[in-house]
CSV table of C-alpha atoms in Angstrom, one decimal:
chain,number,residue,atom,x,y,z
J,59,GLY,CA,51.2,-11.9,-46.1
J,60,ASP,CA,47.5,-12.7,-46.2
J,61,GLY,CA,45.3,-12.0,-43.4
J,62,TRP,CA,42.3,-9.9,-41.6
J,63,VAL,CA,41.9,-6.2,-40.6
J,64,HIS,CA,38.6,-4.8,-38.4
J,65,GLY,CA,37.2,-3.0,-41.4
J,66,SER,CA,36.3,0.3,-39.0
J,67,PHE,CA,40.7,0.6,-39.4
J,68,VAL,CA,40.9,0.9,-42.7
J,69,ALA,CA,40.8,4.0,-45.5
J,70,ALA,CA,41.8,4.4,-49.2
J,71,PRO,CA,45.2,6.1,-49.7
J,72,GLY,CA,45.1,10.3,-49.6
J,73,THR,CA,41.6,9.9,-47.5
J,74,SER,CA,41.1,10.4,-43.9
J,75,GLY,CA,40.4,7.7,-41.2
J,76,THR,CA,40.4,6.2,-37.9
J,77,LEU,CA,43.5,4.1,-36.7
J,78,PRO,CA,43.4,1.9,-34.2
J,79,PRO,CA,45.7,2.7,-31.0
J,80,ALA,CA,49.4,2.3,-31.6
J,81,PRO,CA,50.4,-1.5,-30.7
J,82,SER,CA,52.6,-0.5,-27.9
J,83,GLY,CA,51.1,0.5,-24.6
J,84,GLY,CA,50.9,3.8,-22.7
J,85,THR,CA,48.4,6.4,-21.7
J,86,ARG,CA,45.4,6.9,-24.1
J,87,TYR,CA,42.3,9.1,-23.7
J,88,THR,CA,38.2,8.5,-24.6
J,89,ILE,CA,37.8,10.8,-27.8
J,90,ASP,CA,33.7,10.2,-27.2
J,91,THR,CA,31.8,8.6,-24.3
J,92,VAL,CA,32.2,4.6,-24.5
J,93,TYR,CA,31.2,1.7,-22.4
J,94,LEU,CA,34.2,0.3,-20.6
J,95,ARG,CA,33.2,-3.6,-21.1
J,96,SER,CA,34.1,-6.8,-19.2
J,97,GLY,CA,35.6,-8.6,-22.6
J,98,PRO,CA,36.2,-7.7,-26.2
J,99,GLY,CA,33.1,-7.4,-27.4
J,100,THR,CA,29.5,-5.9,-27.2
J,101,SER,CA,28.2,-9.2,-26.1
J,102,PHE,CA,30.4,-8.6,-22.9
J,103,SER,CA,28.5,-6.9,-20.0
J,104,SER,CA,29.3,-2.9,-19.1
J,105,ILE,CA,31.5,-2.3,-16.0
J,106,THR,CA,31.0,1.6,-16.5
J,107,TYR,CA,30.2,4.4,-18.6
J,108,LEU,CA,33.2,6.4,-19.7
J,109,PRO,CA,32.9,10.3,-20.6
J,110,ALA,CA,34.7,11.5,-23.4
J,111,GLY,CA,38.1,12.4,-22.3
J,112,ALA,CA,38.5,10.0,-19.9
J,113,THR,CA,42.4,8.7,-19.2
J,114,LEU,CA,43.2,5.2,-20.1
J,115,GLN,CA,46.4,2.7,-19.7
J,116,PHE,CA,46.3,0.8,-23.0
J,117,SER,CA,48.1,-2.6,-22.3
J,118,GLY,CA,49.1,-2.5,-26.1
J,119,THR,CA,46.3,-5.6,-26.8
J,120,VAL,CA,43.8,-5.5,-29.6
J,121,GLU,CA,41.5,-8.2,-29.8
J,122,ASN,CA,38.3,-8.2,-32.1
J,123,GLY,CA,38.5,-4.4,-32.6
J,124,PHE,CA,38.6,-3.4,-28.3
J,125,ALA,CA,42.2,-2.5,-26.9
J,126,GLN,CA,42.7,-3.7,-23.4
J,127,VAL,CA,42.8,-0.8,-20.9
J,128,SER,CA,42.9,0.4,-17.1
J,129,SER,CA,41.2,3.9,-15.8
J,130,SER,CA,40.4,5.1,-12.7
J,131,LEU,CA,37.1,3.5,-12.9
J,132,GLY,CA,38.3,0.1,-13.6
J,133,SER,CA,39.6,-2.3,-15.9
J,134,GLY,CA,38.6,-3.9,-19.1
J,135,TRP,CA,37.9,-3.4,-22.8
J,136,VAL,CA,37.2,-0.4,-24.7
J,137,PHE,CA,36.2,-0.2,-28.5
J,138,ALA,CA,39.4,0.9,-30.3
J,139,GLN,CA,37.9,3.2,-32.7
J,140,TYR,CA,36.9,5.4,-29.5
J,141,ILE,CA,40.6,5.7,-27.7
J,142,GLY,CA,43.1,8.9,-29.2
J,143,THR,CA,46.8,9.4,-28.1
J,144,SER,CA,45.5,13.1,-26.7
J,145,ALA,CA,42.7,14.6,-25.1
J,146,PRO,CA,39.6,15.6,-26.8
J,147,SER,CA,40.2,19.4,-27.1
J,148,THR,CA,36.9,21.4,-25.9
J,149,SER,CA,36.2,25.2,-26.2
J,150,ALA,CA,33.3,25.0,-23.8
J,151,PRO,CA,33.3,27.0,-20.5
J,152,PRO,CA,34.0,25.2,-17.2
J,153,PRO,CA,31.3,23.2,-16.0
J,154,ALA,CA,28.8,25.4,-13.5
J,155,GLU,CA,28.8,24.7,-10.0
J,156,ILE,CA,26.5,21.7,-9.3
J,157,PRO,CA,23.9,23.2,-7.2
J,158,THR,CA,22.8,21.5,-3.7
J,159,GLY,CA,20.3,23.0,-1.6
J,160,THR,CA,16.8,22.0,-1.1
J,161,ARG,CA,14.6,21.1,-4.6
J,162,TYR,CA,11.2,20.0,-5.7
J,163,THR,CA,9.9,17.3,-7.8
J,164,THR,CA,7.9,19.0,-10.4
J,165,ASP,CA,5.9,15.8,-11.6
J,166,THR,CA,5.7,11.9,-11.0
J,167,VAL,CA,9.2,10.7,-11.2
J,168,HIS,CA,11.6,7.7,-10.0
J,169,LEU,CA,13.4,7.4,-6.9
J,170,ARG,CA,16.1,5.2,-8.3
J,171,ALA,CA,19.0,3.4,-6.9
J,172,GLY,CA,21.3,4.7,-9.6
J,173,ALA,CA,21.8,6.8,-11.8
J,174,GLY,CA,20.0,5.8,-14.7
J,175,THR,CA,16.4,4.1,-16.3
J,176,SER,CA,17.7,0.6,-15.2
J,177,ALA,CA,18.5,1.0,-11.8
J,178,ALA,CA,16.0,-0.3,-9.4
J,179,SER,CA,13.3,2.0,-7.8
J,180,ILE,CA,13.4,2.8,-4.5
J,181,HIS,CA,10.1,4.4,-4.4
J,182,TYR,CA,7.7,6.4,-6.6
J,183,LEU,CA,7.5,10.4,-5.9
J,184,ASP,CA,4.8,12.4,-6.3
J,185,ALA,CA,5.2,16.0,-7.5
J,186,GLY,CA,6.1,18.6,-4.8
J,187,VAL,CA,8.3,16.0,-2.9
J,188,GLU,CA,10.8,18.2,-1.0
J,189,LEU,CA,14.4,16.7,-2.1
J,190,GLN,CA,18.0,17.4,-0.4
J,191,LEU,CA,20.4,18.2,-3.7
J,192,LEU,CA,24.0,16.6,-2.9
J,193,GLY,CA,25.8,17.8,-5.7
J,194,GLU,CA,26.2,15.1,-7.4
J,195,ILE,CA,25.0,14.7,-11.4
J,196,GLU,CA,25.4,11.4,-13.4
J,197,ASN,CA,23.9,10.5,-16.8
J,198,GLY,CA,21.2,13.4,-16.4
J,199,PHE,CA,20.4,11.8,-12.9
J,200,SER,CA,20.8,14.0,-9.8
J,201,ARG,CA,21.8,12.7,-6.3
J,202,VAL,CA,19.5,13.5,-3.6
J,203,THR,CA,17.8,12.6,-0.2
J,204,THR,CA,14.2,12.7,0.7
J,205,ALA,CA,11.7,11.5,3.1
J,206,PHE,CA,11.9,8.1,1.7
J,207,GLY,CA,15.4,7.6,1.4
J,208,GLU,CA,18.4,8.5,-0.6
J,209,GLY,CA,18.7,7.8,-4.4
J,210,TRP,CA,18.9,9.5,-7.6
J,211,VAL,CA,16.3,11.5,-9.5
J,212,PHE,CA,15.8,12.3,-13.4
J,213,THR,CA,17.4,16.1,-13.5
J,214,GLN,CA,14.8,17.2,-15.7
J,215,TYR,CA,12.2,16.7,-13.0
J,216,ILE,CA,13.6,18.8,-10.6
J,217,GLY,CA,12.7,22.5,-9.6
J,218,SER,CA,13.5,25.3,-7.2
J,219,GLU,CA,10.1,25.8,-6.5
J,220,ARG,CA,7.1,23.6,-5.1
J,221,PRO,CA,4.6,23.0,-7.9
J,222,ALA,CA,1.1,24.6,-6.8
J,223,ALA,CA,-1.3,21.9,-5.6
J,224,PRO,CA,-4.7,21.9,-7.8
J,225,GLN,CA,-7.5,23.3,-5.8
J,226,PRO,CA,-10.1,20.2,-5.0
J,227,GLU,CA,-13.6,21.4,-6.3
J,228,PRO,CA,-16.0,22.8,-3.7
J,229,GLU,CA,-18.7,19.9,-2.7
J,230,PRO,CA,-22.0,21.1,-3.5
J,231,GLU,CA,-24.5,21.9,-1.4
J,232,PRO,CA,-26.9,19.2,-1.0
J,233,PRO,CA,-30.1,19.9,-2.5
J,234,ALA,CA,-33.1,21.6,-0.3
J,235,ALA,CA,-35.4,18.2,0.3
J,236,PRO,CA,-38.6,19.6,-1.0
J,237,GLU,CA,-41.7,20.1,1.0
J,238,PRO,CA,-44.4,17.0,0.9
J,239,VAL,CA,-47.3,18.1,-1.4
J,240,ALA,CA,-51.0,17.1,-1.5
J,241,ARG,CA,-51.5,14.3,-4.5
J,242,TYR,CA,-54.9,12.2,-4.7
J,243,THR,CA,-54.7,8.6,-6.6
J,244,THR,CA,-57.0,8.8,-9.7
J,245,VAL,CA,-57.5,4.6,-9.7
J,246,ALA,CA,-56.7,2.1,-7.3
J,247,VAL,CA,-53.0,2.0,-7.0
J,248,ASN,CA,-50.2,-0.2,-6.0
J,249,LEU,CA,-48.0,1.1,-3.4
J,250,ARG,CA,-44.3,-0.3,-4.4
J,251,GLU,CA,-41.2,-0.8,-2.1
J,252,GLY,CA,-39.1,0.1,-5.2
J,253,ALA,CA,-39.8,2.1,-8.8
J,254,SER,CA,-40.7,-0.7,-10.8
J,255,THR,CA,-43.3,-2.6,-11.3
J,256,GLY,CA,-42.2,-5.7,-10.5
J,257,SER,CA,-40.6,-4.2,-7.1
J,258,THR,CA,-42.8,-5.5,-4.0
J,259,VAL,CA,-46.3,-4.3,-3.2
J,260,LEU,CA,-46.7,-2.6,0.2
J,261,GLN,CA,-50.5,-1.9,0.1
J,262,VAL,CA,-53.1,-1.3,-2.6
J,263,VAL,CA,-54.1,2.5,-2.3
J,264,PRO,CA,-57.7,3.3,-3.3
J,265,LEU,CA,-58.9,5.7,-5.8
J,266,GLY,CA,-59.3,9.1,-4.9
J,267,THR,CA,-56.8,8.7,-1.9
J,268,GLN,CA,-54.9,11.9,-0.8
J,269,VAL,CA,-50.9,10.9,-0.3
J,270,SER,CA,-47.8,13.2,0.2
J,271,PHE,CA,-46.0,13.6,-2.7
J,272,LEU,CA,-42.2,13.5,-1.4
J,273,GLY,CA,-40.9,14.8,-4.5
J,274,GLU,CA,-39.0,12.4,-5.8
J,275,THR,CA,-39.3,10.7,-9.0
J,276,SER,CA,-38.0,7.8,-10.9
J,277,ASP,CA,-38.9,5.7,-14.0
J,278,GLY,CA,-42.1,7.0,-14.2
J,279,PHE,CA,-42.9,6.2,-10.5
J,280,ALA,CA,-43.8,8.8,-7.6
J,281,ARG,CA,-42.3,8.3,-3.9
J,282,VAL,CA,-45.2,8.8,-1.8
J,283,SER,CA,-46.3,8.4,1.9
J,284,SER,CA,-49.9,6.8,2.4
J,285,ASN,CA,-51.0,6.0,6.0
J,286,GLY,CA,-47.8,6.3,7.3
J,287,VAL,CA,-46.1,4.0,4.9
J,288,THR,CA,-43.8,4.9,2.1
J,289,GLY,CA,-43.3,3.5,-1.1
J,290,TRP,CA,-43.5,4.6,-5.1
J,291,VAL,CA,-46.7,4.7,-7.1
J,292,ALA,CA,-46.8,5.1,-10.8
J,293,ALA,CA,-47.0,8.5,-11.6
J,294,GLU,CA,-49.6,8.6,-14.2
J,295,PHE,CA,-52.1,7.5,-11.2
J,296,LEU,CA,-51.6,11.1,-9.4
J,297,ALA,CA,-53.3,14.0,-9.4
J,298,SER,CA,-53.0,17.5,-8.1
J,299,SER,CA,-57.0,17.4,-7.5
J,300,PRO,CA,-59.5,14.7,-6.3
J,301,PRO,CA,-60.9,13.0,-9.7
J,302,ALA,CA,-64.0,13.9,-10.5
J,303,THR,CA,-65.1,10.5,-11.1
J,304,PRO,CA,-64.7,7.2,-9.3
J,305,ALA,CA,-64.7,5.4,-12.3
J,306,PRO,CA,-61.5,2.8,-11.5
J,307,GLU,CA,-58.9,2.1,-13.9
J,308,PRO,CA,-56.7,-1.1,-14.0
J,309,GLU,CA,-53.5,-1.3,-13.3
J,310,PRO,CA,-51.4,-0.9,-16.6
J,311,GLU,CA,-49.8,-4.1,-17.6
J,312,PRO,CA,-46.1,-4.5,-17.4
J,313,PRO,CA,-43.8,-3.4,-20.3
J,314,VAL,CA,-43.6,-6.0,-22.9
J,315,THR,CA,-39.8,-7.3,-23.1
J,316,PRO,CA,-38.7,-5.9,-26.7
J,317,GLU,CA,-37.7,-8.6,-29.5
J,318,PRO,CA,-34.5,-8.8,-30.2
J,319,VAL,CA,-32.9,-6.5,-33.4
J,320,ALA,CA,-30.0,-7.2,-35.3
J,321,ARG,CA,-27.0,-4.7,-34.6
J,322,TYR,CA,-23.7,-4.8,-36.4
J,323,THR,CA,-20.2,-4.6,-34.9
J,324,THR,CA,-17.9,-1.2,-36.2
J,325,ALA,CA,-14.8,-2.6,-35.3
J,326,ALA,CA,-13.6,-6.1,-33.4
J,327,VAL,CA,-14.7,-5.4,-30.0
J,328,ASN,CA,-14.7,-7.7,-26.5
J,329,LEU,CA,-17.9,-9.3,-25.7
J,330,ARG,CA,-17.7,-9.4,-22.0
J,331,GLU,CA,-19.4,-10.9,-19.1
J,332,SER,CA,-21.1,-8.0,-17.6
J,333,ALA,CA,-21.4,-4.0,-18.6
J,334,SER,CA,-17.9,-3.1,-17.7
J,335,THR,CA,-14.7,-3.1,-18.8
J,336,GLY,CA,-13.0,-5.1,-16.2
J,337,ALA,CA,-15.5,-8.0,-16.8
J,338,THR,CA,-13.9,-11.1,-18.2
J,339,VAL,CA,-13.7,-11.4,-22.1
J,340,LEU,CA,-15.7,-14.1,-23.4
J,341,ARG,CA,-14.7,-13.5,-27.1
J,342,VAL,CA,-13.7,-11.3,-29.4
J,343,VAL,CA,-16.2,-10.2,-32.0
J,344,PRO,CA,-14.6,-9.1,-35.5
J,345,LEU,CA,-15.7,-6.5,-37.7
J,346,ALA,CA,-18.9,-5.9,-39.3
J,347,THR,CA,-20.4,-9.4,-37.2
J,348,GLN,CA,-24.5,-9.3,-36.4
J,349,VAL,CA,-25.3,-9.8,-33.0
J,350,SER,CA,-29.0,-9.6,-31.5
J,351,PHE,CA,-29.3,-6.8,-29.3
J,352,SER,CA,-32.0,-7.4,-26.6
J,353,GLY,CA,-32.7,-4.1,-26.0
J,354,GLU,CA,-31.2,-3.8,-22.1
J,355,THR,CA,-28.4,-1.1,-21.4
J,356,SER,CA,-26.0,-0.3,-18.6
J,357,GLU,CA,-22.7,1.8,-18.0
J,358,GLY,CA,-22.6,2.7,-21.7
J,359,PHE,CA,-22.8,-1.1,-22.3
J,360,ALA,CA,-25.8,-3.2,-24.6
J,361,ARG,CA,-26.7,-6.9,-23.7
J,362,VAL,CA,-26.1,-8.8,-27.0
J,363,THR,CA,-26.1,-12.1,-28.2
J,364,SER,CA,-23.1,-13.4,-30.6
J,365,ASP,CA,-23.2,-17.0,-32.2
J,366,GLY,CA,-25.4,-18.3,-28.7
J,367,ILE,CA,-23.1,-16.8,-25.9
J,368,ALA,CA,-24.6,-13.8,-24.3
J,369,GLY,CA,-22.9,-10.8,-22.8
J,370,TRP,CA,-22.0,-7.0,-23.0
J,371,ILE,CA,-20.6,-5.0,-25.9
J,372,ALA,CA,-19.6,-1.3,-25.5
J,373,SER,CA,-22.9,0.7,-27.4
J,374,ASP,CA,-20.2,2.9,-29.2
J,375,PHE,CA,-19.1,-0.1,-31.4
J,376,LEU,CA,-22.4,-1.4,-32.1
J,377,ALA,CA,-24.8,0.4,-35.2
J,378,SER,CA,-28.0,-0.6,-36.8
J,379,GLU,CA,-26.4,-1.1,-40.4
J,380,ARG,CA,-23.5,-3.4,-41.5
J,381,PRO,CA,-20.6,-1.6,-41.5
J,382,SER,CA,-18.2,-1.8,-45.0
J,383,VAL,CA,-15.5,-3.6,-44.1
J,384,PRO,CA,-12.2,-2.3,-45.8
J,385,PRO,CA,-9.9,-4.4,-47.8
J,386,PRO,CA,-7.2,-6.2,-46.2
J,387,ALA,CA,-4.2,-4.0,-45.1
J,388,PRO,CA,-1.0,-5.0,-46.8
J,389,ASN,CA,1.3,-7.3,-45.1
J,390,SER,CA,3.3,-5.0,-42.2
J,391,LEU,CA,6.8,-4.5,-42.2
J,392,ILE,CA,6.1,-4.3,-38.4
J,393,THR,CA,3.6,-6.2,-36.3
J,394,TRP,CA,3.0,-6.2,-32.7
J,395,PRO,CA,5.6,-7.6,-30.3
J,396,VAL,CA,2.3,-9.2,-28.2
J,397,ARG,CA,-0.7,-11.1,-28.9
J,398,GLY,CA,-4.3,-11.7,-26.7
J,399,GLY,CA,-5.8,-9.5,-24.4
J,400,GLU,CA,-5.9,-5.7,-24.4
J,401,TRP,CA,-2.2,-3.5,-24.2
J,402,THR,CA,-1.9,0.0,-23.1
J,403,ILE,CA,1.2,2.5,-24.1
J,404,SER,CA,2.1,2.8,-20.3
J,405,GLN,CA,4.9,5.6,-21.3
J,406,GLY,CA,4.9,7.5,-24.7
J,407,TYR,CA,7.2,9.2,-26.9
J,408,ASN,CA,9.0,12.0,-24.8
J,409,GLY,CA,8.3,10.5,-21.5
J,410,SER,CA,10.5,10.5,-18.7
J,411,SER,CA,12.7,7.9,-19.8
J,412,HIS,CA,12.1,8.0,-23.4
J,413,GLN,CA,15.1,10.7,-24.4
J,414,ASN,CA,18.0,11.2,-26.8
J,415,ARG,CA,20.9,11.9,-24.5
J,416,SER,CA,23.6,11.3,-26.8
J,417,GLY,CA,24.5,9.5,-30.3
J,418,SER,CA,23.8,6.1,-28.5
J,419,TRP,CA,21.1,6.7,-26.2
J,420,GLN,CA,18.4,7.4,-28.7
J,421,TYR,CA,14.9,6.8,-27.0
J,422,LEU,CA,13.0,9.8,-27.5
J,423,TYR,CA,10.6,7.9,-29.8
J,424,SER,CA,10.0,4.6,-27.5
J,425,LEU,CA,7.0,2.8,-26.2
J,426,ASP,CA,6.3,1.0,-23.5
J,427,LEU,CA,3.5,-2.0,-23.3
J,428,VAL,CA,1.7,-3.3,-20.5
J,429,ARG,CA,-1.5,-5.3,-20.3
J,430,SER,CA,-4.3,-3.6,-19.3
J,431,ASP,CA,-5.3,-5.7,-16.9
J,432,GLY,CA,-2.0,-5.8,-14.9
J,433,GLY,CA,-0.7,-9.4,-16.0
J,434,THR,CA,2.1,-8.2,-18.1
J,435,ALA,CA,5.0,-10.8,-16.8
J,436,GLY,CA,5.6,-13.6,-18.0
J,437,GLN,CA,3.7,-12.6,-21.3
J,438,PRO,CA,5.2,-13.9,-24.6
J,439,VAL,CA,7.2,-11.8,-26.9
J,440,TYR,CA,7.1,-12.2,-30.7
J,441,SER,CA,9.4,-11.0,-33.4
J,442,PRO,CA,7.7,-8.0,-34.9
J,443,VAL,CA,10.0,-8.0,-38.0
J,444,SER,CA,12.4,-10.3,-39.8
J,445,GLY,CA,16.0,-9.5,-39.8
J,446,THR,CA,19.8,-10.2,-38.6
J,447,VAL,CA,20.0,-9.8,-34.8
J,448,ARG,CA,22.9,-7.5,-34.3
J,449,TRP,CA,23.3,-7.4,-30.4
J,450,ILE,CA,21.8,-8.8,-27.1
J,451,ASP,CA,22.3,-7.0,-24.2
J,452,GLU,CA,21.8,-9.6,-21.3
J,453,ALA,CA,21.5,-6.9,-18.8
J,454,SER,CA,18.7,-5.1,-19.6
J,455,GLY,CA,17.0,-8.0,-21.8
J,456,GLY,CA,17.5,-6.5,-24.7
J,457,GLY,CA,18.2,-6.3,-28.5
J,458,SER,CA,18.5,-5.3,-32.2
J,459,ILE,CA,17.3,-6.5,-34.8
J,460,TYR,CA,18.5,-5.1,-38.3
J,461,MET,CA,15.8,-5.1,-40.6
J,462,GLY,CA,17.5,-4.0,-44.0
J,463,ASN,CA,17.3,-0.6,-45.8
J,464,GLY,CA,19.2,0.9,-42.9
J,465,LEU,CA,16.4,0.3,-40.1
J,466,ALA,CA,17.0,-1.4,-37.1
J,467,PHE,CA,14.1,-2.7,-34.5
J,468,ALA,CA,15.0,-2.6,-30.7
J,469,PHE,CA,13.3,-4.2,-27.5
J,470,PHE,CA,14.3,-4.4,-23.6
J,471,HIS,CA,13.2,-6.1,-20.5
J,472,VAL,CA,13.1,-9.6,-22.2
J,473,VAL,CA,14.1,-12.7,-20.9
J,474,LEU,CA,14.8,-14.5,-23.9
J,475,ASP,CA,15.1,-17.9,-25.2
J,476,SER,CA,18.1,-19.6,-25.7
J,477,SER,CA,17.5,-19.9,-29.7
J,478,VAL,CA,17.9,-16.2,-30.0
J,479,GLN,CA,21.6,-15.7,-30.6
J,480,GLU,CA,23.7,-12.6,-31.9
J,481,GLY,CA,24.1,-13.2,-35.6
J,482,GLY,CA,21.4,-15.3,-36.4
J,483,THR,CA,18.3,-14.3,-37.9
J,484,VAL,CA,14.9,-14.1,-36.9
J,485,THR,CA,11.2,-14.0,-39.0
J,486,GLN,CA,8.5,-11.9,-38.0
J,487,GLY,CA,6.3,-13.5,-35.9
J,488,GLN,CA,8.9,-15.9,-34.2
J,489,TYR,CA,9.0,-16.4,-30.3
J,490,LEU,CA,11.5,-14.3,-28.8
J,491,GLY,CA,10.9,-15.1,-25.0
J,492,THR,CA,8.9,-13.5,-22.1
J,493,ILE,CA,8.7,-10.0,-20.7
J,494,ALA,CA,10.8,-9.9,-17.6
J,495,PRO,CA,9.5,-9.4,-13.8
J,496,ALA,CA,9.1,-6.4,-12.0
J,497,GLY,CA,12.9,-5.1,-10.4
J,498,GLN,CA,14.5,-7.5,-13.4
J,499,LEU,CA,16.6,-6.6,-16.8
J,500,GLY,CA,16.2,-3.4,-16.0
J,501,ALA,CA,12.3,-3.3,-15.7
J,502,GLY,CA,12.3,-1.0,-12.9
J,503,SER,CA,8.6,-1.7,-10.3
J,504,ARG,CA,6.3,-2.2,-13.5
J,505,PRO,CA,6.9,-5.1,-16.0
J,506,HIS,CA,7.0,-3.7,-19.4
J,507,LEU,CA,8.1,-3.9,-22.9
J,508,HIS,CA,10.1,-1.4,-24.3
J,509,ILE,CA,10.6,-0.7,-28.2
J,510,THR,CA,12.0,1.3,-30.3
J,511,ILE,CA,13.0,2.0,-34.2
J,512,TRP,CA,16.2,3.4,-35.2
J,513,GLU,CA,17.4,5.0,-38.4
J,514,THR,CA,21.2,3.1,-39.0
J,515,SER,CA,24.3,3.2,-40.8
J,516,ASP,CA,25.8,0.4,-39.5
J,517,GLY,CA,23.3,-2.6,-38.9
J,518,GLY,CA,21.6,-1.3,-35.2
J,519,ASN,CA,25.0,-1.4,-33.7
J,520,TRP,CA,26.1,2.2,-32.7
J,521,SER,CA,25.0,4.2,-35.3
J,522,ARG,CA,21.5,5.2,-34.0
J,523,ARG,CA,18.6,8.2,-35.1
J,524,ALA,CA,15.3,7.9,-33.1
J,525,ILE,CA,12.3,7.7,-35.5
J,526,PRO,CA,8.6,7.7,-34.7
J,527,PHE,CA,6.8,4.8,-35.9
J,528,THR,CA,5.1,6.0,-38.9
J,529,GLY,CA,4.9,5.5,-42.5
J,530,ASN,CA,6.7,2.3,-43.5
J,531,VAL,CA,7.7,1.7,-39.9
J,532,ALA,CA,3.9,2.1,-38.7
J,533,ILE,CA,3.0,-1.0,-36.3
J,534,ALA,CA,0.6,-3.4,-37.7
J,535,GLY,CA,-1.2,-0.2,-40.0
J,536,ALA,CA,-1.3,1.8,-36.7
J,537,SER,CA,0.7,5.1,-37.0
J,538,PHE,CA,2.3,7.3,-33.7
J,539,PRO,CA,3.2,10.2,-35.4
J,540,ALA,CA,5.5,12.6,-33.1
J,541,THR,CA,3.5,15.8,-31.8
J,542,GLY,CA,6.6,17.2,-29.0
J,543,ALA,CA,4.0,16.8,-26.5
J,544,PRO,CA,5.3,15.3,-23.1
J,545,ASN,CA,4.1,11.3,-23.2
J,546,THR,CA,2.9,11.5,-26.5
J,547,HIS,CA,0.3,8.6,-27.1
J,548,ARG,CA,0.5,7.2,-23.3
J,549,GLY,CA,-2.9,5.7,-22.2
J,550,ILE,CA,-3.9,4.3,-26.3
J,551,THR,CA,-5.1,0.6,-25.7
J,552,PHE,CA,-4.9,-1.5,-28.3
J,553,ASN,CA,-5.9,-5.8,-28.9
J,554,PRO,CA,-2.9,-7.0,-30.9
């Protein structure tokens, strides 16, 4: 009769293909690493991750391409394509003895409650922390005890020798205070409390008076002592010998405040309330905007006025001539999934949890995004691409969006909106949900949004090959090439 058969179990005559388990039950074996799920589908939660060669008891029931089985790690459903009637052969030598004993962390790393990056972080260990190996390795993590408790540490960050601590810079010797030397006032001059014409006048020192110069100068003033009173005198009114003529000189007028001059922004830049990157952002001034520079600078910032709003802009982003504005970039295939404020890449390519560990674990070229001001949790997430939602993993707040042309975009640690469903479509810029708080949906101790891009042959399901965000998959025109360096692109900031 007519009916439907799962496409992955059909092959043309004379060609090879993978057949599902026989309809009768019995002993079966996993032919590759695979999830044991609570139900017959990828939307069901994962009970555990079975290694290749695990022994299963097959019930004889197949549903939605999944076989109902039991194993030493529990009962559930396994994708039938990954079950065989015999254990996979291997020519590999028997595994080496798992080491035990004292080891040390070779870099800063999480001590986690379980063997995976989705497990909660117990403590953030510094480099050089002593560990005791307990002889268990799982999923690339080693079970250890430390002074901060027992848990799991990524094995790549464990070494047999304690890393050398950096030698502190020797503290410089304080400069010897110079001996006071005699100076003479060339006019009747104000002795001020500070090195500024606006500072309080302590006394007026008459013409030709000998003072003790203490060797310190600042902003055109010299620190002196006159008749037991210490203060500041304009250096131009001091001489090494008594003046030849008593002709008095008037005190100079305070400097005239410079007239504001035109400056132009060389990029879209924040106008801040004060001269600090931590100060409140009053507005974002677009590229090539004319602002009025007051002449005042502080800590690498310049005080300007833009559209009647006074504030501070980083001096590096101001020029005396208007820059040319490039033509608008074509629509990007991928845009930033967050908006507003300044964001930072907290973990880049080849980071502690950004690795390729198997055919399905492909996260070498992933990026973790956090708000620079720390307010990451609860920030809205928008779809950076248009496509079909291939799958959703409720445990990690993750999903895969198939973009077409063999590309899929994956994200994790998001409290998803109810409108986002497997099999549904999303458009670029559509609201997906919010970034999960610390300790929820696999986010660990620090809320963040994890993103990655895969080449895929099955719509972004199990066929995955991590690729960097470059070329046609650059993010909003920004390319992030792979260099092979650890944590590539960590610390880069952007304003989406």
